[in-house]
mmCIF file of C-alpha atoms and ligand atoms in Angstrom:
data_model
loop_
_atom_site.group_PDB
_atom_site.id
_atom_site.type_symbol
_atom_site.label_atom_id
_atom_site.label_comp_id
_atom_site.label_asym_id
_atom_site.label_seq_id
_atom_site.Cartn_x
_atom_site.Cartn_y
_atom_site.Cartn_z
ATOM 1 C CA UNK A 1 211.528 65.149 26.325
ATOM 2 C CA UNK A 2 213.000 62.802 23.732
ATOM 3 C CA UNK A 3 211.996 61.148 20.784
ATOM 4 C CA UNK A 4 213.493 58.321 18.867
ATOM 5 C CA UNK A 5 212.784 55.757 16.131
ATOM 6 C CA UNK A 6 213.538 51.854 15.576
ATOM 7 C CA UNK A 7 212.900 49.840 12.812
ATOM 8 C CA UNK A 8 210.525 47.293 14.839
ATOM 9 C CA UNK A 9 209.692 44.741 11.654
ATOM 10 C CA UNK A 10 208.431 43.975 8.185
ATOM 11 C CA UNK A 11 204.913 43.345 7.739
ATOM 12 C CA UNK A 12 203.798 40.219 5.675
ATOM 13 C CA UNK A 13 203.547 42.653 2.727
ATOM 14 C CA UNK A 14 206.779 43.521 3.194
ATOM 15 C CA UNK A 15 206.228 46.706 4.812
ATOM 16 C CA UNK A 16 208.632 48.230 7.370
ATOM 17 C CA UNK A 17 207.224 48.924 10.411
ATOM 18 C CA UNK A 18 208.692 51.791 12.659
ATOM 19 C CA UNK A 19 208.521 52.396 16.343
ATOM 20 C CA UNK A 20 208.706 55.847 17.939
ATOM 21 C CA UNK A 21 209.900 55.885 21.539
ATOM 22 C CA UNK A 22 208.706 59.159 23.326
ATOM 23 C CA UNK A 23 209.794 59.726 26.697
ATOM 24 C CA UNK A 24 209.591 62.628 29.066
ATOM 25 C CA UNK A 25 209.736 63.376 33.003
ATOM 26 C CA UNK A 26 206.310 61.843 33.404
ATOM 27 C CA UNK A 27 205.872 58.585 31.191
ATOM 28 C CA UNK A 28 207.137 56.676 28.100
ATOM 29 C CA UNK A 29 205.237 55.657 25.246
ATOM 30 C CA UNK A 30 205.541 53.641 22.036
ATOM 31 C CA UNK A 31 204.061 54.125 19.140
ATOM 32 C CA UNK A 32 203.904 52.040 15.803
ATOM 33 C CA UNK A 33 203.199 53.110 12.115
ATOM 34 C CA UNK A 34 201.145 50.112 11.808
ATOM 35 C CA UNK A 35 197.804 50.750 12.563
ATOM 36 C CA UNK A 36 198.632 54.010 14.807
ATOM 37 C CA UNK A 37 199.227 51.211 17.616
ATOM 38 C CA UNK A 38 199.835 52.762 20.953
ATOM 39 C CA UNK A 39 202.035 49.868 21.842
ATOM 40 C CA UNK A 40 203.382 50.776 25.127
ATOM 41 C CA UNK A 41 202.658 53.497 27.899
ATOM 42 C CA UNK A 42 204.376 53.237 31.086
ATOM 43 C CA UNK A 43 203.545 55.424 33.760
ATOM 44 C CA UNK A 44 204.577 55.371 37.649
ATOM 45 C CA UNK A 45 203.106 53.577 40.320
ATOM 46 C CA UNK A 46 202.663 54.944 43.758
ATOM 47 C CA UNK A 47 206.323 54.338 44.942
ATOM 48 C CA UNK A 48 207.430 56.218 41.080
ATOM 49 C CA UNK A 49 208.140 52.589 39.519
ATOM 50 C CA UNK A 50 207.626 52.971 36.054
ATOM 51 C CA UNK A 51 205.714 50.214 34.508
ATOM 52 C CA UNK A 52 203.661 49.261 31.226
ATOM 53 C CA UNK A 53 199.569 49.939 31.563
ATOM 54 C CA UNK A 54 198.557 48.817 28.044
ATOM 55 C CA UNK A 55 198.088 45.099 26.529
ATOM 56 C CA UNK A 56 200.621 44.614 24.100
ATOM 57 C CA UNK A 57 202.055 41.803 22.044
ATOM 58 C CA UNK A 58 205.935 40.783 20.803
ATOM 59 C CA UNK A 59 206.253 41.443 17.374
ATOM 60 C CA UNK A 60 204.659 42.558 13.874
ATOM 61 C CA UNK A 61 203.116 39.332 13.177
ATOM 62 C CA UNK A 62 201.271 38.881 16.318
ATOM 63 C CA UNK A 63 199.794 41.995 15.567
ATOM 64 C CA UNK A 64 198.707 40.941 12.108
ATOM 65 C CA UNK A 65 197.665 37.808 13.185
ATOM 66 C CA UNK A 66 196.019 37.737 16.623
ATOM 67 C CA UNK A 67 195.561 41.363 17.783
ATOM 68 C CA UNK A 68 192.188 42.378 18.955
ATOM 69 C CA UNK A 69 192.342 45.659 18.091
ATOM 70 C CA UNK A 70 195.240 46.516 20.855
ATOM 71 C CA UNK A 71 196.228 49.906 21.044
ATOM 72 C CA UNK A 72 194.998 50.839 17.234
ATOM 73 C CA UNK A 73 193.688 53.361 15.719
ATOM 74 C CA UNK A 74 190.205 52.048 14.506
ATOM 75 C CA UNK A 75 188.441 53.392 11.544
ATOM 76 C CA UNK A 76 186.531 54.386 8.951
ATOM 77 C CA UNK A 77 183.904 53.607 11.761
ATOM 78 C CA UNK A 78 184.612 52.294 15.202
ATOM 79 C CA UNK A 79 182.004 49.888 16.415
ATOM 80 C CA UNK A 80 179.035 48.017 14.549
ATOM 81 C CA UNK A 81 176.811 49.120 11.563
ATOM 82 C CA UNK A 82 173.822 47.244 11.070
ATOM 83 C CA UNK A 83 173.516 44.824 8.091
ATOM 84 C CA UNK A 84 176.664 45.971 6.709
ATOM 85 C CA UNK A 85 174.810 49.085 5.203
ATOM 86 C CA UNK A 86 174.421 52.527 5.196
ATOM 87 C CA UNK A 87 172.869 55.303 3.457
ATOM 88 C CA UNK A 88 173.817 58.834 2.343
ATOM 89 C CA UNK A 89 171.830 61.136 -0.044
ATOM 90 C CA UNK A 90 169.685 58.255 -0.802
ATOM 91 C CA UNK A 91 172.553 56.072 -2.035
ATOM 92 C CA UNK A 92 172.721 52.842 -0.175
ATOM 93 C CA UNK A 93 176.330 51.602 0.455
ATOM 94 C CA UNK A 94 177.309 48.083 1.076
ATOM 95 C CA UNK A 95 179.841 48.032 3.556
ATOM 96 C CA UNK A 96 182.292 44.559 4.368
ATOM 97 C CA UNK A 97 180.384 42.282 6.935
ATOM 98 C CA UNK A 98 183.213 41.113 9.192
ATOM 99 C CA UNK A 99 180.910 40.284 12.318
ATOM 100 C CA UNK A 100 178.012 38.333 11.426
ATOM 101 C CA UNK A 101 176.101 40.517 9.046
ATOM 102 C CA UNK A 102 177.255 43.766 10.704
ATOM 103 C CA UNK A 103 180.313 45.605 9.936
ATOM 104 C CA UNK A 104 182.786 46.182 12.842
ATOM 105 C CA UNK A 105 185.620 48.749 13.018
ATOM 106 C CA UNK A 106 185.236 49.488 9.359
ATOM 107 C CA UNK A 107 185.733 46.210 8.043
ATOM 108 C CA UNK A 108 188.232 43.371 7.069
ATOM 109 C CA UNK A 109 190.867 45.972 5.827
ATOM 110 C CA UNK A 110 190.351 48.536 8.062
ATOM 111 C CA UNK A 111 192.430 51.463 9.362
ATOM 112 C CA UNK A 112 194.277 49.236 12.115
ATOM 113 C CA UNK A 113 195.752 47.204 9.879
ATOM 114 C CA UNK A 114 197.441 49.681 7.667
ATOM 115 C CA UNK A 115 200.749 51.230 7.272
ATOM 116 C CA UNK A 116 200.301 54.790 8.181
ATOM 117 C CA UNK A 117 202.837 57.075 6.676
ATOM 118 C CA UNK A 118 204.540 58.935 10.064
ATOM 119 C CA UNK A 119 207.116 61.543 11.312
ATOM 120 C CA UNK A 120 208.283 63.273 14.430
ATOM 121 C CA UNK A 121 206.699 66.189 15.730
ATOM 122 C CA UNK A 122 207.786 68.816 18.077
ATOM 123 C CA UNK A 123 207.002 71.639 19.726
ATOM 124 C CA UNK A 124 207.847 73.709 22.815
ATOM 125 C CA UNK A 125 205.891 71.261 25.243
ATOM 126 C CA UNK A 126 205.415 68.023 23.084
ATOM 127 C CA UNK A 127 207.055 65.662 21.495
ATOM 128 C CA UNK A 128 204.904 63.312 19.396
ATOM 129 C CA UNK A 129 204.309 61.326 15.912
ATOM 130 C CA UNK A 130 202.037 62.440 13.137
ATOM 131 C CA UNK A 131 200.661 59.521 11.511
ATOM 132 C CA UNK A 132 198.778 59.640 7.768
ATOM 133 C CA UNK A 133 196.414 57.618 5.614
ATOM 134 C CA UNK A 134 194.863 57.801 2.165
ATOM 135 C CA UNK A 135 191.404 56.239 2.117
ATOM 136 C CA UNK A 136 190.314 55.377 -1.371
ATOM 137 C CA UNK A 137 186.682 56.111 -2.259
ATOM 138 C CA UNK A 138 184.516 52.741 -1.734
ATOM 139 C CA UNK A 139 187.338 50.854 0.332
ATOM 140 C CA UNK A 140 185.519 48.434 2.368
ATOM 141 C CA UNK A 141 182.406 49.806 0.958
ATOM 142 C CA UNK A 142 182.331 53.286 2.232
ATOM 143 C CA UNK A 143 181.811 56.403 0.173
ATOM 144 C CA UNK A 144 184.594 59.277 -0.636
ATOM 145 C CA UNK A 145 188.280 59.687 -0.974
ATOM 146 C CA UNK A 146 189.450 60.132 2.876
ATOM 147 C CA UNK A 147 192.947 61.893 3.803
ATOM 148 C CA UNK A 148 193.051 61.276 7.596
ATOM 149 C CA UNK A 149 195.870 62.397 10.365
ATOM 150 C CA UNK A 150 196.373 61.274 13.639
ATOM 151 C CA UNK A 151 198.617 62.664 15.975
ATOM 152 C CA UNK A 152 200.008 61.739 19.437
ATOM 153 C CA UNK A 153 201.210 64.222 21.254
ATOM 154 C CA UNK A 154 203.227 63.535 24.768
ATOM 155 C CA UNK A 155 202.657 66.962 27.176
ATOM 156 C CA UNK A 156 203.672 66.235 30.603
ATOM 157 C CA UNK A 157 201.370 63.465 31.998
ATOM 158 C CA UNK A 158 199.055 63.534 28.947
ATOM 159 C CA UNK A 159 198.887 61.536 25.527
ATOM 160 C CA UNK A 160 197.207 63.840 23.383
ATOM 161 C CA UNK A 161 195.568 61.819 20.460
ATOM 162 C CA UNK A 162 193.921 64.485 17.657
ATOM 163 C CA UNK A 163 192.050 63.168 14.239
ATOM 164 C CA UNK A 164 191.532 64.731 11.632
ATOM 165 C CA UNK A 165 190.010 63.678 8.104
ATOM 166 C CA UNK A 166 188.569 65.082 4.864
ATOM 167 C CA UNK A 167 186.908 63.791 2.360
ATOM 168 C CA UNK A 168 185.908 64.623 -1.243
ATOM 169 C CA UNK A 169 182.441 63.424 -1.331
ATOM 170 C CA UNK A 170 179.765 62.833 0.844
ATOM 171 C CA UNK A 171 180.562 60.400 3.556
ATOM 172 C CA UNK A 172 180.752 59.223 7.342
ATOM 173 C CA UNK A 173 183.779 58.684 9.406
ATOM 174 C CA UNK A 174 183.761 57.499 13.327
ATOM 175 C CA UNK A 175 187.296 56.952 14.481
ATOM 176 C CA UNK A 176 188.566 55.848 17.657
ATOM 177 C CA UNK A 177 191.387 53.999 19.534
ATOM 178 C CA UNK A 178 191.368 50.794 20.933
ATOM 179 C CA UNK A 179 193.856 50.275 23.963
ATOM 180 C CA UNK A 180 193.228 48.269 26.328
ATOM 181 C CA UNK A 181 194.592 49.714 29.971
ATOM 182 C CA UNK A 182 195.463 47.758 32.864
ATOM 183 C CA UNK A 183 196.821 49.683 35.647
ATOM 184 C CA UNK A 184 198.169 47.079 37.748
ATOM 185 C CA UNK A 185 201.286 47.543 35.735
ATOM 186 C CA UNK A 186 203.036 44.719 33.714
ATOM 187 C CA UNK A 187 199.741 42.486 33.316
ATOM 188 C CA UNK A 188 200.069 41.572 37.197
ATOM 189 C CA UNK A 189 196.125 41.438 37.607
ATOM 190 C CA UNK A 190 193.130 41.824 35.451
ATOM 191 C CA UNK A 191 191.130 44.946 35.958
ATOM 192 C CA UNK A 192 188.363 43.605 37.699
ATOM 193 C CA UNK A 193 189.773 44.707 40.868
ATOM 194 C CA UNK A 194 190.032 48.616 39.359
ATOM 195 C CA UNK A 195 187.600 51.232 39.710
ATOM 196 C CA UNK A 196 185.734 53.416 37.197
ATOM 197 C CA UNK A 197 184.001 56.559 37.161
ATOM 198 C CA UNK A 198 181.553 57.233 33.549
ATOM 199 C CA UNK A 199 179.861 60.877 33.313
ATOM 200 C CA UNK A 200 176.999 59.112 32.144
ATOM 201 C CA UNK A 201 173.398 58.764 32.830
ATOM 202 C CA UNK A 202 172.773 56.393 30.305
ATOM 203 C CA UNK A 203 174.301 53.366 28.450
ATOM 204 C CA UNK A 204 172.954 51.651 25.117
ATOM 205 C CA UNK A 205 171.780 48.038 25.486
ATOM 206 C CA UNK A 206 172.753 45.512 22.846
ATOM 207 C CA UNK A 207 171.215 42.655 20.919
ATOM 208 C CA UNK A 208 172.979 39.337 20.712
ATOM 209 C CA UNK A 209 175.217 40.692 17.665
ATOM 210 C CA UNK A 210 176.345 43.541 20.268
ATOM 211 C CA UNK A 211 173.936 46.162 18.225
ATOM 212 C CA UNK A 212 173.406 49.155 19.847
ATOM 213 C CA UNK A 213 169.115 49.039 20.357
ATOM 214 C CA UNK A 214 167.802 50.883 23.187
ATOM 215 C CA UNK A 215 168.945 53.696 25.029
ATOM 216 C CA UNK A 216 168.335 53.281 28.660
ATOM 217 C CA UNK A 217 168.879 54.774 31.940
ATOM 218 C CA UNK A 218 171.815 53.425 34.109
ATOM 219 C CA UNK A 219 170.070 53.750 37.307
ATOM 220 C CA UNK A 220 169.955 50.662 39.046
ATOM 221 C CA UNK A 221 171.878 48.729 36.745
ATOM 222 C CA UNK A 222 175.348 47.277 36.880
ATOM 223 C CA UNK A 223 176.098 50.184 34.207
ATOM 224 C CA UNK A 224 175.923 52.813 36.733
ATOM 225 C CA UNK A 225 179.328 54.392 37.148
ATOM 226 C CA UNK A 226 178.264 57.966 37.909
ATOM 227 C CA UNK A 227 180.117 57.448 41.350
ATOM 228 C CA UNK A 228 183.758 55.226 41.496
ATOM 229 C CA UNK A 229 182.610 51.576 41.535
ATOM 230 C CA UNK A 230 184.947 48.518 41.868
ATOM 231 C CA UNK A 231 184.397 46.641 38.524
ATOM 232 C CA UNK A 232 183.921 43.389 39.738
ATOM 233 C CA UNK A 233 180.450 43.490 40.905
ATOM 234 C CA UNK A 234 179.235 44.417 37.216
ATOM 235 C CA UNK A 235 181.323 42.002 35.413
ATOM 236 C CA UNK A 236 180.173 39.212 37.288
ATOM 237 C CA UNK A 237 176.497 40.298 37.542
ATOM 238 C CA UNK A 238 173.902 38.235 36.025
ATOM 239 C CA UNK A 239 172.054 40.922 34.447
ATOM 240 C CA UNK A 240 170.741 40.050 30.933
ATOM 241 C CA UNK A 241 173.064 43.061 29.262
ATOM 242 C CA UNK A 242 176.213 41.735 31.090
ATOM 243 C CA UNK A 243 175.594 38.070 29.903
ATOM 244 C CA UNK A 244 174.761 38.806 26.650
ATOM 245 C CA UNK A 245 178.155 40.175 25.815
ATOM 246 C CA UNK A 246 179.944 37.251 27.184
ATOM 247 C CA UNK A 247 179.701 38.352 30.793
ATOM 248 C CA UNK A 248 181.038 41.998 31.151
ATOM 249 C CA UNK A 249 180.832 45.509 29.641
ATOM 250 C CA UNK A 250 180.610 46.123 25.356
ATOM 251 C CA UNK A 251 178.305 48.818 25.491
ATOM 252 C CA UNK A 252 178.072 52.359 24.093
ATOM 253 C CA UNK A 253 177.546 55.154 26.868
ATOM 254 C CA UNK A 254 176.412 58.742 26.254
ATOM 255 C CA UNK A 255 178.729 61.274 27.838
ATOM 256 C CA UNK A 256 177.030 63.721 29.782
ATOM 257 C CA UNK A 257 176.950 66.962 27.590
ATOM 258 C CA UNK A 258 177.217 68.858 30.728
ATOM 259 C CA UNK A 259 180.287 67.326 32.556
ATOM 260 C CA UNK A 260 182.870 69.577 33.710
ATOM 261 C CA UNK A 261 185.880 67.466 33.967
ATOM 262 C CA UNK A 262 186.499 64.099 32.678
ATOM 263 C CA UNK A 263 184.712 61.289 30.445
ATOM 264 C CA UNK A 264 185.782 58.501 32.767
ATOM 265 C CA UNK A 265 188.244 57.491 35.340
ATOM 266 C CA UNK A 266 189.873 54.342 35.950
ATOM 267 C CA UNK A 267 191.893 53.892 39.207
ATOM 268 C CA UNK A 268 193.667 51.200 40.803
ATOM 269 C CA UNK A 269 193.990 51.253 44.491
ATOM 270 C CA UNK A 270 197.030 48.821 44.935
ATOM 271 C CA UNK A 271 199.183 50.655 42.293
ATOM 272 C CA UNK A 272 197.900 53.903 42.998
ATOM 273 C CA UNK A 273 197.462 54.505 39.615
ATOM 274 C CA UNK A 274 194.881 56.875 37.773
ATOM 275 C CA UNK A 275 193.685 57.387 34.341
ATOM 276 C CA UNK A 276 191.789 60.402 33.665
ATOM 277 C CA UNK A 277 189.942 60.126 30.015
ATOM 278 C CA UNK A 278 188.755 63.610 28.203
ATOM 279 C CA UNK A 279 186.882 63.834 25.262
ATOM 280 C CA UNK A 280 184.934 66.178 22.921
ATOM 281 C CA UNK A 281 183.047 63.399 21.574
ATOM 282 C CA UNK A 282 179.398 62.476 22.572
ATOM 283 C CA UNK A 283 180.090 58.825 23.725
ATOM 284 C CA UNK A 284 182.168 55.969 24.522
ATOM 285 C CA UNK A 285 182.251 52.215 24.260
ATOM 286 C CA UNK A 286 183.443 50.724 27.513
ATOM 287 C CA UNK A 287 184.741 46.869 26.685
ATOM 288 C CA UNK A 288 186.187 45.052 29.519
ATOM 289 C CA UNK A 289 188.094 42.307 27.252
ATOM 290 C CA UNK A 290 185.443 39.715 27.437
ATOM 291 C CA UNK A 291 187.244 37.494 24.851
ATOM 292 C CA UNK A 292 190.605 38.376 25.397
ATOM 293 C CA UNK A 293 191.393 34.713 26.788
ATOM 294 C CA UNK A 294 191.134 33.551 22.867
ATOM 295 C CA UNK A 295 194.206 35.762 21.882
ATOM 296 C CA UNK A 296 196.973 33.610 23.294
ATOM 297 C CA UNK A 297 200.468 35.488 24.852
ATOM 298 C CA UNK A 298 200.863 38.775 25.785
ATOM 299 C CA UNK A 299 204.263 39.953 25.134
ATOM 300 C CA UNK A 300 205.513 39.042 29.006
ATOM 301 C CA UNK A 301 204.464 35.310 27.646
ATOM 302 C CA UNK A 302 202.033 35.248 30.124
ATOM 303 C CA UNK A 303 198.802 34.245 28.571
ATOM 304 C CA UNK A 304 196.181 36.501 28.255
ATOM 305 C CA UNK A 305 192.948 36.286 30.193
ATOM 306 C CA UNK A 306 189.460 37.323 30.139
ATOM 307 C CA UNK A 307 188.898 41.063 31.628
ATOM 308 C CA UNK A 308 193.033 41.368 31.519
ATOM 309 C CA UNK A 309 192.156 44.957 29.738
ATOM 310 C CA UNK A 310 189.813 47.725 29.393
ATOM 311 C CA UNK A 311 189.335 49.822 26.436
ATOM 312 C CA UNK A 312 187.808 53.870 26.234
ATOM 313 C CA UNK A 313 186.740 53.843 22.553
ATOM 314 C CA UNK A 314 185.608 57.525 22.512
ATOM 315 C CA UNK A 315 183.594 57.957 19.406
ATOM 316 C CA UNK A 316 180.517 59.591 18.025
ATOM 317 C CA UNK A 317 176.849 57.403 18.661
ATOM 318 C CA UNK A 318 177.216 53.946 17.727
ATOM 319 C CA UNK A 319 175.704 52.563 14.080
ATOM 320 C CA UNK A 320 174.158 56.413 14.232
ATOM 321 C CA UNK A 321 173.243 56.351 10.456
ATOM 322 C CA UNK A 322 170.478 53.813 11.007
ATOM 323 C CA UNK A 323 170.332 53.892 14.898
ATOM 324 C CA UNK A 324 170.005 57.537 15.410
ATOM 325 C CA UNK A 325 169.901 59.352 11.836
ATOM 326 C CA UNK A 326 168.948 62.844 13.711
ATOM 327 C CA UNK A 327 172.207 62.893 15.203
ATOM 328 C CA UNK A 328 174.245 62.037 12.323
ATOM 329 C CA UNK A 329 177.064 64.143 10.547
ATOM 330 C CA UNK A 330 177.644 63.827 7.253
ATOM 331 C CA UNK A 331 181.422 64.803 6.397
ATOM 332 C CA UNK A 332 182.689 66.652 2.844
ATOM 333 C CA UNK A 333 185.372 68.694 1.073
ATOM 334 C CA UNK A 334 183.852 71.690 3.291
ATOM 335 C CA UNK A 335 183.283 69.903 6.613
ATOM 336 C CA UNK A 336 186.274 67.840 7.949
ATOM 337 C CA UNK A 337 186.151 65.164 10.792
ATOM 338 C CA UNK A 338 187.944 65.842 13.979
ATOM 339 C CA UNK A 339 188.039 64.324 17.696
ATOM 340 C CA UNK A 340 190.406 65.355 20.380
ATOM 341 C CA UNK A 341 190.728 62.713 23.156
ATOM 342 C CA UNK A 342 193.090 62.882 26.180
ATOM 343 C CA UNK A 343 194.734 59.996 28.643
ATOM 344 C CA UNK A 344 196.120 61.446 31.576
ATOM 345 C CA UNK A 345 197.862 59.822 34.072
ATOM 346 C CA UNK A 346 198.483 60.766 37.764
ATOM 347 C CA UNK A 347 198.663 58.566 41.167
ATOM 348 C CA UNK A 348 195.327 58.770 43.833
HETATM 349 C C1 G6D B 1 184.358 42.283 20.069
HETATM 350 O O1 G6D B 1 182.221 43.022 20.703
HETATM 351 C C2 G6D B 1 183.845 43.264 20.810
HETATM 352 C C3 G6D B 1 184.013 44.367 20.112
HETATM 353 O O2 G6D B 1 183.830 45.618 20.917
HETATM 354 C C4 G6D B 1 185.813 44.792 20.078
HETATM 355 O O3 G6D B 1 186.066 45.826 19.747
HETATM 356 C C5 G6D B 1 186.014 43.220 19.650
HETATM 357 O O4 G6D B 1 185.847 41.996 20.278
HETATM 358 C C6 G6D B 1 187.751 43.614 19.674
HETATM 359 O O5 G6D B 1 184.188 41.682 19.191
#
């Protein structure tokens, strides 16, 4: 196990961007202190060839100007909040509206675009990076002074992400990581020929603004991934919920509370790579990169294409304060936010 850190660039606000490189016998991972971005995960294919399996860009200017949250920590809230408005203890908070009338991923100046304090961490069986950030009261309209810490730990063939946050007043938090995975290795193919399994009997249908509107059974729909299934038929379906998000997946799925194993599995039969996702969260947004043709060139100079990557945004129920208030959790000085999600890499 070895960890090193390099100066990777300077932001437009003249902040120093550091890149932590974590290596062990299984994986090589790069983490930026900018947005907590997972910039690279190199994993072996069935022949032991190490290739990068996450979409990324070449320099910090690219991340600042055109990244669709590649690898980033998303917060204060993953997903969309209707009408950019939440009410806590009878107080209405108006949030930044950066997706039509809705708040998306915490607003404009959200966690994915900030320089986090960072340091190496090591233990008997891990190396990693600890990132921390202070978000002031009413940042992007959200209540409470927040102290957030995210740790990335490389433990054998697993990248373990732990999120913790405290608040000095009643507030809401819902963090995630927005890495786009592509198991072909070094962007060889889009993900449509990869196979997905989800421990989910229900997904949440969305409206034309991609706001969640209706808990729906996956039975008999392209959203049924209870058994491993190639992505292509779903991505190319004319089902109205596939079409409404620009032909693909961009939906919250409700994870089976009785699941004993992974929340999700992604497999690439050609490379032999397999990704298992484990999480303590009740939901996961699966986003199949339906707009990636808009972002331009990836780090290897190739033009990014639609469906070039797929995200497993593990998180709380979407828009929960407005859409499922009975399931909402409020955080304060006596109730901290926490999440643990694991990305495990093996070969089929
Ligand atoms: C689009 O609707 C999708 C979001 O889910 C995604 O996070 C974003 O692009 C990058 O707005």
